[in-house]
Coordinates of C-alpha atoms and ligand atoms in Angstrom, one line a residue:
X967 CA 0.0 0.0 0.0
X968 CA 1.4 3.3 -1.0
X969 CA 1.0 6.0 1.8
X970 CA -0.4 9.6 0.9
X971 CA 2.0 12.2 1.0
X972 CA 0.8 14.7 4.1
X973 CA -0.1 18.1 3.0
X974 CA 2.5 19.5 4.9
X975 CA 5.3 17.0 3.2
X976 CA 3.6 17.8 -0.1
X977 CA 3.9 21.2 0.1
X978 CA 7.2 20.8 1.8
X979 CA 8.7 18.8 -1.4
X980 CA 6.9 21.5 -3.5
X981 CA 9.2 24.0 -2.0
X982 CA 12.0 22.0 -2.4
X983 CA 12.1 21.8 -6.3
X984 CA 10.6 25.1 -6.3
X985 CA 13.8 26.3 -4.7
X986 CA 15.9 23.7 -6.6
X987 CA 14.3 25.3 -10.0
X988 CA 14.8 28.8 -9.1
X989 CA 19.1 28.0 -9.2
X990 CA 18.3 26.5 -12.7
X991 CA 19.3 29.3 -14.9
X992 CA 22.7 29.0 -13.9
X993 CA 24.7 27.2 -16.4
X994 CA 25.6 23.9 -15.0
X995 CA 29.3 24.5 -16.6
X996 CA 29.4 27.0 -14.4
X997 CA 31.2 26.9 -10.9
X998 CA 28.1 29.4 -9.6
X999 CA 25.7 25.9 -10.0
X1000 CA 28.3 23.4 -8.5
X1001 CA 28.8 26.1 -5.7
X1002 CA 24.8 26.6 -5.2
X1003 CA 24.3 22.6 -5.2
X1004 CA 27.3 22.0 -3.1
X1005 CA 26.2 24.1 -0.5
X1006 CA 22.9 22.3 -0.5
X1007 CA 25.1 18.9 0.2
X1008 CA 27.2 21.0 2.8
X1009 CA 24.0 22.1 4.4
X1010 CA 22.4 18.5 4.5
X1011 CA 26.0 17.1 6.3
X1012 CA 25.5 20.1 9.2
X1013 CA 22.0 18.7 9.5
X1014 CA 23.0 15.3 9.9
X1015 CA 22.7 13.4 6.6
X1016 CA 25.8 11.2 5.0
X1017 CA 28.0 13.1 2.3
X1018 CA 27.5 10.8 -0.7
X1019 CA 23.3 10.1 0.2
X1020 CA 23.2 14.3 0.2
X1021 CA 25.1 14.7 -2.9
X1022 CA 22.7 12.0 -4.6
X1023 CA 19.7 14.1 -3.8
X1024 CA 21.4 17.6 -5.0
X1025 CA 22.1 15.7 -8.2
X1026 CA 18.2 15.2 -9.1
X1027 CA 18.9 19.2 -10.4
X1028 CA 21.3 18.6 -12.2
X1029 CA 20.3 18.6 -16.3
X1030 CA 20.9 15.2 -18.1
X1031 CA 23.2 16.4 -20.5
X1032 CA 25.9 17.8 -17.9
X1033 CA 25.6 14.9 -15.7
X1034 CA 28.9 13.2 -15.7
X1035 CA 30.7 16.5 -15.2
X1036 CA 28.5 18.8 -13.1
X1037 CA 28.5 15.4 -10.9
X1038 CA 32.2 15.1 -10.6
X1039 CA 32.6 19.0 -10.1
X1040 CA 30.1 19.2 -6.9
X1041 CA 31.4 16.1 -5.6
X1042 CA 34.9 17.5 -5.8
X1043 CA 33.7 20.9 -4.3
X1044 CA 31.4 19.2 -1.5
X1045 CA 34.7 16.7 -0.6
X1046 CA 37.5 19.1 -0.5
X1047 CA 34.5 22.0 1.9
X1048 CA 33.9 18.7 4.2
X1049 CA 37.9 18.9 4.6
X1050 CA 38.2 22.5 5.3
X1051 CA 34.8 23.0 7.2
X1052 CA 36.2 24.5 10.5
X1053 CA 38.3 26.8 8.9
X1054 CA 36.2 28.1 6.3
X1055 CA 33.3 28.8 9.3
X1056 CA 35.7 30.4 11.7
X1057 CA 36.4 32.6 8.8
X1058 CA 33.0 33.2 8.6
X1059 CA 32.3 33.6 11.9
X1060 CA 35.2 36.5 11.9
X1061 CA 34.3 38.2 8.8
X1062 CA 30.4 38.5 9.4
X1063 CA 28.6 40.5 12.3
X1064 CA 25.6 38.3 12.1
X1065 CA 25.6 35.3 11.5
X1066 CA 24.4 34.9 7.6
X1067 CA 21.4 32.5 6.6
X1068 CA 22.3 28.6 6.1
X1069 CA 22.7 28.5 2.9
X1070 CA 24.5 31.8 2.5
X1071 CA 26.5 30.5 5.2
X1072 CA 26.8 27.0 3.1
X1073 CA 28.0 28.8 0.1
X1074 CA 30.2 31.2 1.4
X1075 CA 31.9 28.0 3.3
X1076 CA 32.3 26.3 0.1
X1077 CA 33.8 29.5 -1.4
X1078 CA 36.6 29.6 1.2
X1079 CA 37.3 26.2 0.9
X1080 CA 38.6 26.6 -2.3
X1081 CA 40.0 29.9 -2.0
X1082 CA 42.0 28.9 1.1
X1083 CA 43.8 26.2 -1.3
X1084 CA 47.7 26.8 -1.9
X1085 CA 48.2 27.8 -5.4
X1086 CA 49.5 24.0 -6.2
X1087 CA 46.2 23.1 -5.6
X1088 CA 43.8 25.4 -6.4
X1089 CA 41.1 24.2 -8.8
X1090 CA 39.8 27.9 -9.8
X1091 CA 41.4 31.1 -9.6
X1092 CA 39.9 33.3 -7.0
X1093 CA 38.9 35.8 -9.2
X1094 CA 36.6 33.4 -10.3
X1095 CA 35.5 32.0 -7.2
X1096 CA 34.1 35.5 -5.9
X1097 CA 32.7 36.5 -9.0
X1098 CA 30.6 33.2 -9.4
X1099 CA 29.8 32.4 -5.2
X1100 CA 28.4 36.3 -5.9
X1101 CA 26.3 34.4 -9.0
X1102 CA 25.3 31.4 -7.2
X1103 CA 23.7 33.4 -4.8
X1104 CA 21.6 36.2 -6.6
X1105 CA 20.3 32.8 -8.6
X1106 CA 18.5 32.6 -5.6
X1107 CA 15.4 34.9 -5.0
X1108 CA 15.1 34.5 -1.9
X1109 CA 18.9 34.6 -0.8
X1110 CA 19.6 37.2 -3.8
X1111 CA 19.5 40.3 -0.7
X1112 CA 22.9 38.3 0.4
X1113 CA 25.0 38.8 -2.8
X1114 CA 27.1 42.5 -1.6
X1115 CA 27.3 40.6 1.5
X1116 CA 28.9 37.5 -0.2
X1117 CA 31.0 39.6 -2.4
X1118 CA 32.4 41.4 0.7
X1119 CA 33.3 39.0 2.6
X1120 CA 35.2 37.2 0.0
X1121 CA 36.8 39.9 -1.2
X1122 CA 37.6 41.2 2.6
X1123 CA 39.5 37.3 3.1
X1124 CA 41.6 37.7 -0.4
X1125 CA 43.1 41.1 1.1
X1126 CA 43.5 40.0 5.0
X1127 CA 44.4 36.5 3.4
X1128 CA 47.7 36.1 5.2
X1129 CA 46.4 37.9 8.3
X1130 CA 43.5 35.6 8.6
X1131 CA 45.6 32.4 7.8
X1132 CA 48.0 32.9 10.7
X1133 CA 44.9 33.4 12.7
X1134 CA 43.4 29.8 12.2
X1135 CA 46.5 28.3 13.2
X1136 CA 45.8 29.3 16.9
X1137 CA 42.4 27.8 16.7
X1138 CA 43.2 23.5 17.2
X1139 CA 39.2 23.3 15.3
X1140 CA 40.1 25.6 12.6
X1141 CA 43.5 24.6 12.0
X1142 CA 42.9 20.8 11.8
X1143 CA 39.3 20.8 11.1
X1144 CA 38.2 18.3 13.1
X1145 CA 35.8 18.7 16.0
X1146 CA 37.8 19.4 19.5
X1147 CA 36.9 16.0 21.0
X1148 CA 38.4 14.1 18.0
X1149 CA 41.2 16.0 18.3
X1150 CA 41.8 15.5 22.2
X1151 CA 40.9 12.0 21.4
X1152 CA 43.7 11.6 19.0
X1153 CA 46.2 12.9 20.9
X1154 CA 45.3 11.0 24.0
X1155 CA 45.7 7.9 22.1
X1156 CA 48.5 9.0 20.1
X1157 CA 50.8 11.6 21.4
X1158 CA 54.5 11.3 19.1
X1159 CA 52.1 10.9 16.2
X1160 CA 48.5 13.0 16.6
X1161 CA 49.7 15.5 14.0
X1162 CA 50.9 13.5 11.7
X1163 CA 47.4 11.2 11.7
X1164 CA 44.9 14.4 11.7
X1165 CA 46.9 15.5 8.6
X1166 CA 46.8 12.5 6.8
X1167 CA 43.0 12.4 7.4
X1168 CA 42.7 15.8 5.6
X1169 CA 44.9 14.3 2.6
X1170 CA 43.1 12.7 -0.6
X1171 CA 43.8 9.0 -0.5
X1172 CA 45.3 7.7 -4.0
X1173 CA 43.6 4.8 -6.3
X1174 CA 45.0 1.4 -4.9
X1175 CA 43.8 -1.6 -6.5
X1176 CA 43.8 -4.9 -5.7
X1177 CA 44.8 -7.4 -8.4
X1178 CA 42.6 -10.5 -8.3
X1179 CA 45.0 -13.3 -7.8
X1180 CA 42.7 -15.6 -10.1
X1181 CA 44.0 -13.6 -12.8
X1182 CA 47.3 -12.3 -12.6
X1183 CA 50.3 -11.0 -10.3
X1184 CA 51.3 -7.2 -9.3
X1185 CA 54.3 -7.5 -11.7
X1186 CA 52.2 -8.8 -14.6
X1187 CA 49.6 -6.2 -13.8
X1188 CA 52.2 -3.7 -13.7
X1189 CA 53.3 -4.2 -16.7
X1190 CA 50.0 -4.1 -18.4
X1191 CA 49.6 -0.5 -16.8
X1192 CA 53.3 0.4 -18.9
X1193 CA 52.3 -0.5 -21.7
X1194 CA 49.1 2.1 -21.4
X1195 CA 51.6 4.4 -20.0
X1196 CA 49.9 4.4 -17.0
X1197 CA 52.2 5.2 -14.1
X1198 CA 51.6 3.0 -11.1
X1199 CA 53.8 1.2 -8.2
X1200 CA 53.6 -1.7 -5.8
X1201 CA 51.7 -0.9 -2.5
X1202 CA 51.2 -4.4 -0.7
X1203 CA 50.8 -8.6 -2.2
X1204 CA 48.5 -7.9 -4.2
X1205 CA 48.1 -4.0 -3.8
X1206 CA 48.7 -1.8 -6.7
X1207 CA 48.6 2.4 -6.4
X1208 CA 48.0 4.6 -9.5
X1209 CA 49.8 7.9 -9.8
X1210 CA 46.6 9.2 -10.6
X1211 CA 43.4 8.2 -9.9
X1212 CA 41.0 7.6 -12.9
X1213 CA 37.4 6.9 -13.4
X1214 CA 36.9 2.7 -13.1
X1215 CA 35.6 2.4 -17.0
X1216 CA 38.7 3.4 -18.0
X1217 CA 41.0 0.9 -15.4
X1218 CA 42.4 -1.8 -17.6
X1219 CA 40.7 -5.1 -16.6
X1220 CA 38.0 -3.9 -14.1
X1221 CA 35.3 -4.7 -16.1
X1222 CA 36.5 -8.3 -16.5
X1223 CA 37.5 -8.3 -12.9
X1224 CA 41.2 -8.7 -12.7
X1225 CA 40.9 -5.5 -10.4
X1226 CA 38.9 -4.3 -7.6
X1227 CA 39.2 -0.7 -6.1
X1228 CA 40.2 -1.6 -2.3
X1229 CA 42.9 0.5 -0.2
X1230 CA 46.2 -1.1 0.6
X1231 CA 45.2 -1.0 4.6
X1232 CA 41.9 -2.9 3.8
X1233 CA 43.7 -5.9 1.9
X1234 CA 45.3 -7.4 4.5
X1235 CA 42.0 -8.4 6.0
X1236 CA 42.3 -11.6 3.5
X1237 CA 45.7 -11.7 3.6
X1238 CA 45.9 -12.7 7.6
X1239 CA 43.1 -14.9 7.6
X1240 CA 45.3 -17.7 5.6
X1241 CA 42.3 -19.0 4.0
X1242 CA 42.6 -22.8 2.0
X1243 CA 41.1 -24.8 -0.3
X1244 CA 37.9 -26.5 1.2
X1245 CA 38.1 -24.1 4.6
X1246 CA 34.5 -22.8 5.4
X1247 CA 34.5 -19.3 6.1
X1248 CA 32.1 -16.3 7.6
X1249 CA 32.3 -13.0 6.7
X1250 CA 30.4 -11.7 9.2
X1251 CA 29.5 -7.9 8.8
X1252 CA 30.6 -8.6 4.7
X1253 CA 28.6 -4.8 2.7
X1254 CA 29.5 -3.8 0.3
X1255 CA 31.9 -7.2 -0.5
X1256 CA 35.1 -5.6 -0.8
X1257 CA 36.7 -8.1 1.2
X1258 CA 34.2 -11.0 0.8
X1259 CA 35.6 -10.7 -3.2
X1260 CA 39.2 -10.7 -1.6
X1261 CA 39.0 -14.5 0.4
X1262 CA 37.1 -15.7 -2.8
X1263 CA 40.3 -15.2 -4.9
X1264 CA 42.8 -16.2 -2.9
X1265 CA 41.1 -20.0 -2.1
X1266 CA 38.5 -22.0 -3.4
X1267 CA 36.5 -21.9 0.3
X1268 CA 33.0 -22.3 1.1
X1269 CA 31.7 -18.8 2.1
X1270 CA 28.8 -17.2 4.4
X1271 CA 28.8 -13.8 3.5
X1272 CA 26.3 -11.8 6.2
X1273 CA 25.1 -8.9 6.9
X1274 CA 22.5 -6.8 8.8
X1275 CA 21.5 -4.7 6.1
X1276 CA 19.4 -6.0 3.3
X1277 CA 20.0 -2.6 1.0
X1278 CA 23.7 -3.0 1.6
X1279 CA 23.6 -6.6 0.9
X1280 CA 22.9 -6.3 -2.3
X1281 CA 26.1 -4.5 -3.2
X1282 CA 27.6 -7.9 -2.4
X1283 CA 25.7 -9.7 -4.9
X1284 CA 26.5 -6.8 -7.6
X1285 CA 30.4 -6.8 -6.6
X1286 CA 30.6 -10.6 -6.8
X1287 CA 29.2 -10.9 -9.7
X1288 CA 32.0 -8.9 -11.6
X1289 CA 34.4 -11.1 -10.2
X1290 CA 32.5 -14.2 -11.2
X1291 CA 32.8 -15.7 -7.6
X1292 CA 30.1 -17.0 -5.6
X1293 CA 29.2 -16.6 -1.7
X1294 CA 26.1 -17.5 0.2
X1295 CA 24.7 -14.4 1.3
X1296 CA 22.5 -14.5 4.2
X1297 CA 20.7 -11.1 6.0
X1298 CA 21.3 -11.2 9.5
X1299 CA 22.2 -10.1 13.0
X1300 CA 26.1 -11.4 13.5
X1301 CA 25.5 -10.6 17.2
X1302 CA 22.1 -12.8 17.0
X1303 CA 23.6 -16.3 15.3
X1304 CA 19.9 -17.8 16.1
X1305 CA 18.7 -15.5 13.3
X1306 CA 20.6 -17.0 10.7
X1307 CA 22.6 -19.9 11.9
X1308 CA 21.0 -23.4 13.1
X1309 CA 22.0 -26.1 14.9
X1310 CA 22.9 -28.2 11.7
X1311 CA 25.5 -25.4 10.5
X1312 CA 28.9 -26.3 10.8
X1313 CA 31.6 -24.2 12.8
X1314 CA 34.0 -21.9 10.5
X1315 CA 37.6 -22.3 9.9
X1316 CA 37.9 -18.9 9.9
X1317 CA 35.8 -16.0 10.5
X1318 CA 36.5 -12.3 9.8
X1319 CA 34.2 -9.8 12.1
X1320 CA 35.0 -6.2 9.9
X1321 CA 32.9 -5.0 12.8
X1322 CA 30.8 -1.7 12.9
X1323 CA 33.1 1.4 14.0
X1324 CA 33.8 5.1 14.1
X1325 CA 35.3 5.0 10.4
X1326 CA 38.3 7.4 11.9
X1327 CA 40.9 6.1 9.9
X1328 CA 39.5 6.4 6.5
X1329 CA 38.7 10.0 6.8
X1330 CA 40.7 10.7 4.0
X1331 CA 38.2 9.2 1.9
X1332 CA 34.7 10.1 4.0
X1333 CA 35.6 13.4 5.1
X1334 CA 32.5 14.1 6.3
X1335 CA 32.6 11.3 8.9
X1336 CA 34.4 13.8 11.7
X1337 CA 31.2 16.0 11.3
X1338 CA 28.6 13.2 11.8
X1339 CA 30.1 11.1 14.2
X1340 CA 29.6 12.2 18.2
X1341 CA 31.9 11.4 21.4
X1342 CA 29.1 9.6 22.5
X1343 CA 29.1 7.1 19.6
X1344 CA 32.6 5.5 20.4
X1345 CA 31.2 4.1 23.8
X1346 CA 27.9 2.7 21.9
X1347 CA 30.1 0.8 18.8
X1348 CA 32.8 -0.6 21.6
X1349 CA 29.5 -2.1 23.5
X1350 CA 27.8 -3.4 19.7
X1351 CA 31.2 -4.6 18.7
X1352 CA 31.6 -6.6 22.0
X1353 CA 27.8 -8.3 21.3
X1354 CA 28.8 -9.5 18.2
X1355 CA 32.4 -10.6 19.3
X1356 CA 30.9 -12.7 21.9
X1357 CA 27.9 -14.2 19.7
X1358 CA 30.7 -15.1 16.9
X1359 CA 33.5 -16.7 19.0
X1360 CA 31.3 -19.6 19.4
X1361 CA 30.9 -20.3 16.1
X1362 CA 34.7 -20.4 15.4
X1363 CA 35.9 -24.4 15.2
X1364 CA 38.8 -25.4 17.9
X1365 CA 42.0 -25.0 16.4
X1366 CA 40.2 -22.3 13.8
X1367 CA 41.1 -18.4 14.2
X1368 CA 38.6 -15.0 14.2
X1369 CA 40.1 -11.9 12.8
X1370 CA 38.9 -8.5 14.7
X1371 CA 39.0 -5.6 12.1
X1372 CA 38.0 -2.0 12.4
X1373 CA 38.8 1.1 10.3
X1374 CA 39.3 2.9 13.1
X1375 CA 42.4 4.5 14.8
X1376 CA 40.6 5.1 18.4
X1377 CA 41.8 2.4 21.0
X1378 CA 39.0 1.6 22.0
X1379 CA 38.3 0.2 18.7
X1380 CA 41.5 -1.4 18.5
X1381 CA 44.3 -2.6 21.1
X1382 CA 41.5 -2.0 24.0
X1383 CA 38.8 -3.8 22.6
X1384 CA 41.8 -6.9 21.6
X1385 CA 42.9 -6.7 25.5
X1386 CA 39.3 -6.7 26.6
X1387 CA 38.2 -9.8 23.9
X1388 CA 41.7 -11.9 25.0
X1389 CA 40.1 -11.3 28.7
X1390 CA 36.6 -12.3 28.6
X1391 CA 38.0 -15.8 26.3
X1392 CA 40.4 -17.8 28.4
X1393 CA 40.6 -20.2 25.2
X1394 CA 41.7 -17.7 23.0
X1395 CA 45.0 -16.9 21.9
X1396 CA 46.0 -14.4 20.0
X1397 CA 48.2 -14.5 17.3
X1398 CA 50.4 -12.4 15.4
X1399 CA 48.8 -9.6 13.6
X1400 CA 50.1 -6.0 12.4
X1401 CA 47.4 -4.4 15.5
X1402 CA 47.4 -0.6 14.7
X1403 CA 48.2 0.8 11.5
X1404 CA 47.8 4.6 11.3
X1405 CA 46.9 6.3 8.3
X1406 CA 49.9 7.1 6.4
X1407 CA 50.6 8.9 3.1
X1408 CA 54.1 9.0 3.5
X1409 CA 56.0 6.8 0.7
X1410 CA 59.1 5.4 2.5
X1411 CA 60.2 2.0 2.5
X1412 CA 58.6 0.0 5.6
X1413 CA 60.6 -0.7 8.3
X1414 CA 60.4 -4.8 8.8
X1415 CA 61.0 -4.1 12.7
X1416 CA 57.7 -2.7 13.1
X1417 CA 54.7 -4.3 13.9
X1418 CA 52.5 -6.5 15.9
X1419 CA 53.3 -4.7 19.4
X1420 CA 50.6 -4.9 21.0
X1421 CA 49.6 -0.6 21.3
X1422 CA 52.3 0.0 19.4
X1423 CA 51.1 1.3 15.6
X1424 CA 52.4 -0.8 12.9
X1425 CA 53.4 -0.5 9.0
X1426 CA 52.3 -2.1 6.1
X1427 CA 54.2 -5.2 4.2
X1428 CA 57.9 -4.2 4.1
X1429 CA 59.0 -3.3 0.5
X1430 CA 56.0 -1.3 -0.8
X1431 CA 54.9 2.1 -0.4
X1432 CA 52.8 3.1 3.1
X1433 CA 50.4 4.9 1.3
X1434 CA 47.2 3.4 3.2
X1435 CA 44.1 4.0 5.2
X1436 CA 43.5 3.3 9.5
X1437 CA 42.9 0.3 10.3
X1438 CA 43.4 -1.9 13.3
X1439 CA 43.8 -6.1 13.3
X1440 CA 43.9 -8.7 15.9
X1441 CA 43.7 -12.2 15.4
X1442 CA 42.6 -15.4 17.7
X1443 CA 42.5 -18.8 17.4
X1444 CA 40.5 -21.6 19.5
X1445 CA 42.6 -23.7 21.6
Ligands
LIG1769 C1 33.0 -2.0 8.1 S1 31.6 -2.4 7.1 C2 32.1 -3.9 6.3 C3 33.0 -3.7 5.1 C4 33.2 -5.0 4.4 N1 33.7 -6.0 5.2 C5 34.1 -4.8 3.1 O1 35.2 -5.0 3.2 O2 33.5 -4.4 2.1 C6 30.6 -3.0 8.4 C7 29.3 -3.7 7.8 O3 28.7 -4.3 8.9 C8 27.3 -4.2 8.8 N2 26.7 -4.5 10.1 C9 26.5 -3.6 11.1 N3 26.0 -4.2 12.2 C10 25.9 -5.5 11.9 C11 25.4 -6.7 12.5 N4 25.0 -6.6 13.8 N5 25.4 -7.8 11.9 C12 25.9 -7.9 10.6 N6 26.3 -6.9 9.9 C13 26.3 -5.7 10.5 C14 27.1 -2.8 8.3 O4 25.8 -2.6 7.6 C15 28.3 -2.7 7.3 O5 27.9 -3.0 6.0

């Protein structure tokens, strides 16, 4: 049965494209639209709403014709605001007696995002940046009043630019552009190395792929990428990082799956799980599949692919399928085996709990994570991860092995919630595993000394490039 829209959500979604139409006459080449429906996604994000789900409803405005481009132009605009957010509002904040309307205030934010750039990385110059944040807002009617105001302030940060710079570098928020208590929490947990993590986390992380060892090898792959004069180096076994990231279509091999997109960190999920032919294994909170594709291709295993969320699911189906490998997918509660696990199931070999977490370490990627998440939500995934920790352990066969995983670089997601799991299960031991790995964009050789000490951070493989994602890995097996 299809539910009547309410007046007041009728009218409300009447509004909504009314003001949506009334931005339409800009052109959508033009950096005044991406600006306009940037700020919209911006605005959504401050409200409470996931970057990439915000951007998918700004994109209904955007024409047919100018999809692929507009697209990638907001995105890019919305993505490099989420990472310069504190600063561009404390500018705000200082250049404006009162504080402006949303999305004036959205607009101008996204504005000074881009205009704060160093010249190496500018996208537009600032010339056009003022003129068209000026056009973007008298697009508007009923923000079009705002446009000397927009103009002014922009104009005001270009000549006190150096000024105002120095400024933000007093303020932790501004500077880093994280909220305080992520900041506090980071360097609590990490004190030689806080900097160097919030920085990464404000960094664009590069294309890794990972080459599908079905298929072919790194060094094979490689050389396919030379011969399309496509520059690319070793990151990890079976980790390969482009110089420069490009759409998928045009990846050589993605299509017929001898690559997936997956970030160095992320691959050595598989990697320490030492699957075999004929082991049955769980993947137990498995959406979207990146690392359910991953065991598939390194063994010829029986797999139970779960997970909680049947929309999310789906993506597993859809990423399998490219890869021509096979998984039994079941929807479930991994902290609720009754749900989707009887009596008659075997016990796993292995089983890899990629639990729920804060997301912390792959910033880089979701900058808008820092703005969602809340203090309060570390305490409520350590107590959820914990549930489904104790419903798997269970499940896992004597002699077999459970790998913990989160993409997080908060303790209490990592060498804490390890400690804590070793505690509560006298016949666990825990095995060797690389425990913290910061995020790291820095492209020196690993050193082989490092890693798996206990609350000490770790590196990558030795021999590749760090270039990688947060992440944090224990592993057990059953006596
Ligand atoms: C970190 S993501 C997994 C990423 C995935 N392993 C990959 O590599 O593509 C965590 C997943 O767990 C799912 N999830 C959350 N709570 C769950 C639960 N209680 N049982 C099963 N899955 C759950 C989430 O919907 C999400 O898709």
């Amino acid at each position: 049965m299809t539910s009547k829209p309410s007046s007041r959500s009728a009218s409300s979604s009447a509004r909504t494209r009314e003001s949506r139409l009334s931005a339409l006459h800009l052109s959508p080449e033009s950096l005044g639209f991406v600006l306009d429906c940037a700020a919209q996604a911006v605005g959504a994000v401050r409200l409470g709403a996931a970057l990439p789900a915000a951007l998918q409803s700004v994109f209904v405005a955007v024409p047919e014709g100018n999809a692929a481009a507009a697209r990638g132009a907001v995105q890019d605009v919305a993505y490099r605001t989420m990472r310069r957010l504190a600063t561009a509002e404390w500018l705000i904040a200082r250049l404006v007696k009162k504080a402006p309307a949303p999305h004036v205030a959205h607009v101008l934010a996204c504005a000074l995002a881009l205009l704060v750039e160093d010249e190496t990385n500018a996208a537009y110059t600032p010339f056009t940046v003022v003129d068209q944040a000026v056009k973007a807002i008298g697009a508007r009617r009923e923000f079009a009043f705002a446009k000397g105001l927009v103009n002014a302030v922009l104009r005001n940060f270009l000549r006190e630019r150096d000024v105002l710079l120095a400024a933000v570098q007093a303020d932790e928020v501004a500077r880093w552009n994280y909220p305080g208590w992520w900041i506090d929490a980071v360097k609590r947990a990490w004190p030689e190395a806080w900097q160097s993590v919030l920085a990464a986390g404000n960094t664009q992380g590069p294309l890794t792929l990972r080459v599908n060892a079905r298929h072919s090898t790194v060094d094979a792959y490689l050389q396919v990428l030379q011969r399309q004069q496509i520059a690319a180096s070793k990151a990890g076994e079976h980790a390969v990082t482009l110089a420069t990231p490009m759409p998928v279509e045009r990846i050589p091999g993605f299509g017929e799956g001898v690559v997936s997109v997956q970030d160095a960190g992320a691959q050595l999920a598989a990697q320490l799980l030492g699957v075999r032919d004929g082991m049955r294994v769980l993947d137990a909170c498995a959406a979207p599949g990146g690392k359910t594709g991953h065991l598939l291709e390194l063994a010829n295993i029986q797999l139970v692919a779960l997970e909680s969320d049947a929309s999310r699911a789906r993506r597993i189906g859809e990423n399998l399928r490219r890869l021509k490998l096979d998984a039994e997918v079941r929807i479930g509660d991994a902290g609720n085996p009754a749900q989707w696990h009887d009596d008659l199931d075997q016990p796993f070999d292995r089983i890899l709990a990629d639990v729920p977490c804060s997301a912390s370490g792959i910033v880089r990627r979701h900058p808008d994570i820092r703005w969602l998440r809340r203090q309060s939500d570390i305490a409520a995934l350590v107590a959820e991860q914990r549930r489904i920790l104790d419903a798997l352990w269970p499940l896992v066969k004597p002699g077999g092995e459970l790998l913990y995983v989160t993409c997080s670089i908060f303790p209490e997601e990592g060498e804490l919630q390890a400690q804590w799991f070793g505690d509560q299960h006298q016949d666990a031991v825990r095995l060797d595993a690389p425990g913290q790995l910061l995020p790291s964009v820095v492209r020196a050789p690993a050193d082989p000394s490092a890693g798996s000490h206990a609350g000490q951070p770790a590196e990558l493989s030795a021999g590749t490039n760090s270039d990688h994602d947060g992440f944090f890995y224990a592993r057990f097996q059953k006596r």
